[in-house]
Tab-separated table of C-alpha atoms in Angstrom:
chain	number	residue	atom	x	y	z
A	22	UNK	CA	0.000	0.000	0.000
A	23	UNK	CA	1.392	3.618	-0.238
A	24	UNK	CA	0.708	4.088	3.096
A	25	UNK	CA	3.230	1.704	3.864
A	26	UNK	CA	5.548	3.127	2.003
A	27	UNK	CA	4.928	6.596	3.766
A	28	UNK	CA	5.565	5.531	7.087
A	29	UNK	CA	8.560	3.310	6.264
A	30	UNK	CA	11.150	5.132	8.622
A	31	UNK	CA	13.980	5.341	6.026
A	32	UNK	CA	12.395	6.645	3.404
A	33	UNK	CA	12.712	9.329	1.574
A	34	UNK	CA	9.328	10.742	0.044
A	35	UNK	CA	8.528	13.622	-2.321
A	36	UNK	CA	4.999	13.889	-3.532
A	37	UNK	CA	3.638	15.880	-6.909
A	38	UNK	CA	0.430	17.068	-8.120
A	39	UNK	CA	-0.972	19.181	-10.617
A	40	UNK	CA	-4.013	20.479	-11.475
A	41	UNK	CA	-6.316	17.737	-10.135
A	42	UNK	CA	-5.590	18.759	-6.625
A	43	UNK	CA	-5.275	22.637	-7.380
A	44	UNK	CA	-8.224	23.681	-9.431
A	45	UNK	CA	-10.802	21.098	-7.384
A	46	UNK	CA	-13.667	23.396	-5.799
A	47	UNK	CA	-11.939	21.878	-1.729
A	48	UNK	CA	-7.663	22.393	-3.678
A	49	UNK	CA	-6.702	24.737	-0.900
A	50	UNK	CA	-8.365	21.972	1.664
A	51	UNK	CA	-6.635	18.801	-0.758
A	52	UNK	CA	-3.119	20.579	-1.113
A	53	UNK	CA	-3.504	21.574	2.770
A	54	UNK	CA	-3.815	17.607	3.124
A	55	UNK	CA	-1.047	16.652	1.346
A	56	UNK	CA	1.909	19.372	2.858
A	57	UNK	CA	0.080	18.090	6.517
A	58	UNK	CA	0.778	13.976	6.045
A	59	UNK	CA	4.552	15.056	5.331
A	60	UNK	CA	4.498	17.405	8.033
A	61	UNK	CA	2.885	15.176	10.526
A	62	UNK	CA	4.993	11.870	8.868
A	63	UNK	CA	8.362	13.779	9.727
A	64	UNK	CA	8.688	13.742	5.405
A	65	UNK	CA	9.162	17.707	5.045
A	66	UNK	CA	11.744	20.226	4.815
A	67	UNK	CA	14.194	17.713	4.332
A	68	UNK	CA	16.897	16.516	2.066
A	69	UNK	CA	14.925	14.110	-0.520
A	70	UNK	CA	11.547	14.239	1.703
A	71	UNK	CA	8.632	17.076	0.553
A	72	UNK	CA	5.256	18.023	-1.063
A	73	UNK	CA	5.658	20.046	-3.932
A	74	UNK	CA	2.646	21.426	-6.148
A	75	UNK	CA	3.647	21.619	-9.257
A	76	UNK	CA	1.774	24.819	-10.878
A	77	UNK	CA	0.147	26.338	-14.144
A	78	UNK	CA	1.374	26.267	-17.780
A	79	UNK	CA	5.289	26.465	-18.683
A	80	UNK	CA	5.480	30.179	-19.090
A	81	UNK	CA	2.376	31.258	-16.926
A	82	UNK	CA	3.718	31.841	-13.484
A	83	UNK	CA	6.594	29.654	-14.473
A	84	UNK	CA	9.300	32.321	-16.183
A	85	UNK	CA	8.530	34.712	-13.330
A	86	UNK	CA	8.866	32.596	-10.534
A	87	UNK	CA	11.428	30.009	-10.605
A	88	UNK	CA	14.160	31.260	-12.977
A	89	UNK	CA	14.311	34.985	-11.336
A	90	UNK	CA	12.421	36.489	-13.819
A	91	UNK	CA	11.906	39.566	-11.440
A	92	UNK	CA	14.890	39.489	-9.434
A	93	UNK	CA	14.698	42.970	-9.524
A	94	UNK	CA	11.111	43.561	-7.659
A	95	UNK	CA	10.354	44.238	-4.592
A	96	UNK	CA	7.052	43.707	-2.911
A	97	UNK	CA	4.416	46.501	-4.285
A	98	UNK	CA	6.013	46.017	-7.253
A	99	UNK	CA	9.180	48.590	-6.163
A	100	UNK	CA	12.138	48.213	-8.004
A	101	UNK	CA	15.751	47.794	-6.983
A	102	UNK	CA	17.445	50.821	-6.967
A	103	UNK	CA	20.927	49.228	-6.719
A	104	UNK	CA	20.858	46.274	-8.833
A	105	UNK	CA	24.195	45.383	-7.377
């Protein structure tokens, strides 16, 4: 069973999921499940071990978020004076 596999002691576990989970009317309940059976399982924030929602289309949010697209904003979109 994968609950078996979750609870092993030495195991290392990182879980996916796309939009299934996210755009369901309860996502924010489902994803809330998901980062709370790592939590609770010991499984999180550690190396090889996590729950990691994997989000929109390649360019949506994608561009801007994980390759540093706006490295140079500041919350309320201010902008770095020193860029250095």
């Amino acid at each position: 069973l994968l609950a078996d596999l979750y609870i092993e002691k030495g195991r290392k576990v990182v879980s996916f999921w796309t939009m299934g989970f996210n755009q369901h009317y309860r996502g924010t309940w489902v994803n809330e499940q998901a980062y709370m059976v790592h939590l609770l399982l010991g499984k999180q924030a550690k190396p090889g071990n996590g729950a990691f929602s994997l989000t929109g289309q390649p360019s949506a949010c994608g561009t801007a978020r994980e390759v540093g697209t706006f490295a140079h904003r500041l919350p309320a979109d201010m902008v770095v004076a020193n860029p250095k």
